[in-house]
Short mmCIF file of C-alpha atoms and ligand atoms in Angstrom, two decimals:
data_model
loop_
_atom_site.label_atom_id
_atom_site.label_comp_id
_atom_site.label_asym_id
_atom_site.label_seq_id
_atom_site.Cartn_x
_atom_site.Cartn_y
_atom_site.Cartn_z
CA MET H 1 -51.13 117.12 54.75
CA LYS H 2 -47.46 116.80 55.52
CA LYS H 3 -45.44 115.66 58.49
CA GLU H 4 -41.81 116.27 59.26
CA PHE H 5 -39.40 113.82 60.90
CA LEU H 6 -35.82 114.01 62.05
CA THR H 7 -33.93 110.73 61.87
CA LYS H 8 -30.65 110.49 63.73
CA SER H 9 -29.29 107.33 62.11
CA GLU H 10 -29.66 105.08 59.09
CA THR H 11 -31.66 102.70 61.31
CA GLU H 12 -34.18 105.40 62.19
CA THR H 13 -34.75 106.14 58.50
CA LEU H 14 -35.20 102.43 57.92
CA LEU H 15 -37.78 102.31 60.70
CA LEU H 16 -39.66 105.25 59.24
CA GLY H 17 -39.82 103.46 55.88
CA GLU H 18 -41.03 100.35 57.67
CA SER H 19 -43.68 102.36 59.49
CA LEU H 20 -44.87 103.85 56.20
CA SER H 21 -45.07 100.43 54.56
CA LYS H 22 -47.84 99.37 56.94
CA HIS H 23 -50.16 101.77 55.15
CA LEU H 24 -49.26 100.73 51.61
CA SER H 25 -51.01 98.25 49.37
CA LYS H 26 -51.26 97.30 45.73
CA GLY H 27 -51.49 100.52 43.71
CA SER H 28 -49.62 102.69 46.23
CA LEU H 29 -47.11 105.12 44.76
CA VAL H 30 -44.21 106.59 46.77
CA LEU H 31 -42.05 109.33 45.24
CA LEU H 32 -38.62 109.95 46.78
CA TYR H 33 -36.69 113.20 46.49
CA GLY H 34 -33.24 114.01 47.83
CA ASP H 35 -29.62 114.48 46.77
CA LEU H 36 -27.01 111.77 46.24
CA GLY H 37 -26.52 109.90 49.49
CA ALA H 38 -29.55 111.49 51.14
CA GLY H 39 -30.93 108.13 52.21
CA LYS H 40 -33.52 107.26 49.56
CA THR H 41 -32.35 103.69 49.18
CA VAL H 42 -32.19 103.27 52.95
CA PHE H 43 -35.83 104.36 53.09
CA VAL H 44 -36.71 101.86 50.32
CA LYS H 45 -35.04 99.10 52.36
CA GLY H 46 -37.28 99.97 55.31
CA VAL H 47 -40.38 99.85 53.12
CA CYS H 48 -39.28 96.47 51.74
CA LYS H 49 -38.65 95.10 55.22
CA GLY H 50 -42.15 96.13 56.25
CA LEU H 51 -43.60 94.53 53.13
CA GLU H 52 -41.92 91.24 54.04
CA VAL H 53 -39.43 91.19 51.19
CA PRO H 54 -37.04 88.40 52.30
CA GLU H 55 -34.00 89.67 54.26
CA ASN H 56 -31.53 88.14 51.79
CA THR H 57 -32.94 90.12 48.85
CA TYR H 58 -30.31 92.55 47.57
CA ILE H 59 -31.89 95.99 47.55
CA THR H 60 -29.92 98.64 45.77
CA SER H 61 -30.57 101.48 43.38
CA PRO H 62 -31.01 99.82 40.01
CA THR H 63 -27.90 100.82 38.04
CA PHE H 64 -28.11 98.99 34.76
CA SER H 65 -31.86 98.95 34.61
CA ILE H 66 -34.44 101.47 35.71
CA VAL H 67 -36.47 99.12 37.85
CA ASN H 68 -35.88 96.28 40.29
CA VAL H 69 -38.76 94.06 41.35
CA TYR H 70 -38.89 92.39 44.75
CA GLU H 71 -41.40 89.82 45.96
CA GLY H 72 -42.99 90.49 49.30
CA LYS H 73 -46.51 90.82 50.68
CA TYR H 74 -47.00 92.78 47.46
CA LYS H 75 -44.66 93.10 44.53
CA VAL H 76 -42.37 96.08 45.08
CA TYR H 77 -41.26 97.98 41.98
CA HIS H 78 -38.13 99.95 42.93
CA VAL H 79 -37.46 102.56 40.27
CA ASP H 80 -34.41 104.87 40.08
CA LEU H 81 -34.51 107.67 37.53
CA TYR H 82 -31.11 109.20 38.34
CA ARG H 83 -29.57 108.58 34.95
CA LEU H 84 -32.48 110.08 33.07
CA ASP H 85 -33.00 113.78 32.45
CA TYR H 86 -36.70 113.63 32.03
CA VAL H 87 -39.13 110.78 31.78
CA ASP H 88 -42.85 110.41 31.35
CA GLU H 89 -44.83 108.17 33.69
CA ALA H 90 -46.12 106.12 30.78
CA GLU H 91 -42.58 105.52 29.50
CA ILE H 92 -41.48 103.74 32.64
CA GLY H 93 -44.64 101.64 32.60
CA LEU H 94 -45.84 103.18 35.83
CA TRP H 95 -49.50 102.37 35.31
CA GLU H 96 -48.82 98.68 34.68
CA TYR H 97 -46.62 98.49 37.78
CA LEU H 98 -49.27 100.14 39.93
CA GLU H 99 -51.85 97.57 38.88
CA ASP H 100 -49.49 94.90 40.08
CA GLY H 101 -47.90 96.18 43.29
CA VAL H 102 -46.33 99.01 45.25
CA VAL H 103 -44.17 101.45 43.28
CA ILE H 104 -41.37 103.44 44.91
CA ILE H 105 -39.35 105.88 42.80
CA GLU H 106 -35.95 107.44 43.58
CA TRP H 107 -35.15 110.76 41.88
CA ALA H 108 -38.84 111.37 41.22
CA ASP H 109 -37.99 114.96 40.26
CA ARG H 110 -37.05 113.48 36.86
CA LEU H 111 -40.75 112.86 36.29
CA GLY H 112 -42.79 115.53 34.59
CA ASP H 113 -46.22 116.42 35.93
CA ILE H 114 -47.46 113.74 38.25
CA LYS H 115 -50.69 112.46 36.79
CA ALA H 116 -51.37 109.94 39.53
CA GLU H 117 -54.23 111.02 41.78
CA SER H 118 -52.95 109.50 44.98
CA TYR H 119 -49.35 109.30 46.04
CA LEU H 120 -46.89 110.02 48.81
CA LYS H 121 -44.00 112.39 48.49
CA VAL H 122 -40.95 111.71 50.68
CA GLU H 123 -38.34 114.46 50.68
CA ILE H 124 -35.03 113.73 52.40
CA PHE H 125 -32.67 116.53 53.40
CA TYR H 126 -29.11 116.08 54.66
CA ILE H 127 -28.65 117.72 58.06
CA ASN H 128 -25.31 116.23 59.11
CA ASP H 129 -23.47 112.91 58.76
CA ASN H 130 -26.03 110.99 60.78
CA SER H 131 -29.17 113.11 60.65
CA ARG H 132 -31.75 113.70 57.98
CA LYS H 133 -34.93 115.74 57.83
CA ILE H 134 -37.66 113.71 56.15
CA VAL H 135 -40.84 115.42 55.02
CA ILE H 136 -43.71 113.13 54.04
CA SER H 137 -46.70 114.58 52.18
CA GLY H 138 -49.87 112.77 51.16
CA TYR H 139 -52.01 113.49 48.11
CA GLY H 140 -55.44 112.24 47.05
CA GLU H 141 -56.58 109.18 48.97
CA LEU H 142 -53.25 109.11 50.81
CA GLN H 143 -53.67 112.66 52.06
CA GLU H 144 -54.21 111.73 55.70
CA LEU H 145 -51.53 109.05 55.84
CA PRO H 146 -48.59 111.15 57.13
CA ALA H 147 -50.47 111.88 60.37
CA LYS H 148 -50.52 108.15 61.13
CA LEU H 149 -46.76 107.75 60.95
CA ASP H 150 -44.43 107.52 63.86
CA LYS H 151 -41.01 105.95 63.64
CA ASP H 152 -41.01 105.42 67.40
CA ASN H 153 -44.23 103.49 67.31
CA LEU H 154 -43.85 100.51 65.03
N1 LIG X 201 -30.28 109.43 59.20
C1 LIG X 201 -29.87 108.77 58.12
N2 LIG X 201 -30.78 108.25 57.28
C2 LIG X 201 -30.40 107.60 56.15
N3 LIG X 201 -29.12 107.39 55.78
C3 LIG X 201 -28.17 107.87 56.60
C4 LIG X 201 -28.50 108.57 57.78
N4 LIG X 201 -27.33 108.94 58.40
C5 LIG X 201 -26.35 108.49 57.63
N5 LIG X 201 -26.83 107.85 56.53
C6 LIG X 201 -25.99 107.26 55.47
O1 LIG X 201 -26.25 107.95 54.26
C7 LIG X 201 -26.16 107.05 53.16
C8 LIG X 201 -27.47 107.03 52.38
O2 LIG X 201 -27.27 106.26 51.23
P1 LIG X 201 -28.43 105.90 50.20
O3 LIG X 201 -27.82 104.96 49.24
O4 LIG X 201 -29.65 105.49 50.91
O5 LIG X 201 -28.68 107.31 49.51
P2 LIG X 201 -29.55 107.63 48.20
O6 LIG X 201 -30.36 108.82 48.53
O7 LIG X 201 -30.26 106.40 47.77
O8 LIG X 201 -28.43 108.03 47.16
P3 LIG X 201 -28.42 107.83 45.55
O9 LIG X 201 -29.08 109.03 44.97
O10 LIG X 201 -26.97 107.79 45.24
O11 LIG X 201 -29.14 106.56 45.19
C9 LIG X 201 -25.82 105.69 53.74
O12 LIG X 201 -24.44 105.52 53.68
C10 LIG X 201 -26.29 105.81 55.19
O13 LIG X 201 -25.55 104.99 56.07
MG1 LIG X 202 -30.31 105.31 46.00
#
């Protein structure tokens, strides 16, 4: 199922990511979609906060690498595929990462067919300078997760 949210500030998007993180564990896969500046990295920061990644950890879209790893309650593999045209899940080592922690991928549209059985899709749409529409869809075992989310209810 899917659920739609409207966030009216960067902080609200952060809170939504934090709220989502409460339902993630080792092996969870989160795919992020949205244009440049949509708020994907902001969402990742919220997820990291919720997963107890230390506040002083610098969280940014990996620029010179494809993946950043943060240490929190679980390991968080933060992948950004922007600079790639097309990539296969195996090529980025997705399966190894999933065995080891939570994986969150910016520009997931660069991936071909998603072979993972369970994952969350987070689509972020620019509405205006401060507002974004965020559509969260669950697949496989994570199918019912979106219904449990509420950014106002952390
Ligand atoms: N409601 C909102 N949610 C998220 N970000 C917002 C919102 N309103 C304004 N912003 C601003 O939009 C920008 C989002 O930047 P961010 O780096 O998260 O985008 P991105 O999707 O990761 O882009 P890129 O594809 O370049 O990595 C920030 O400057 C943030 O302050
Ligand atoms: Mg980014």
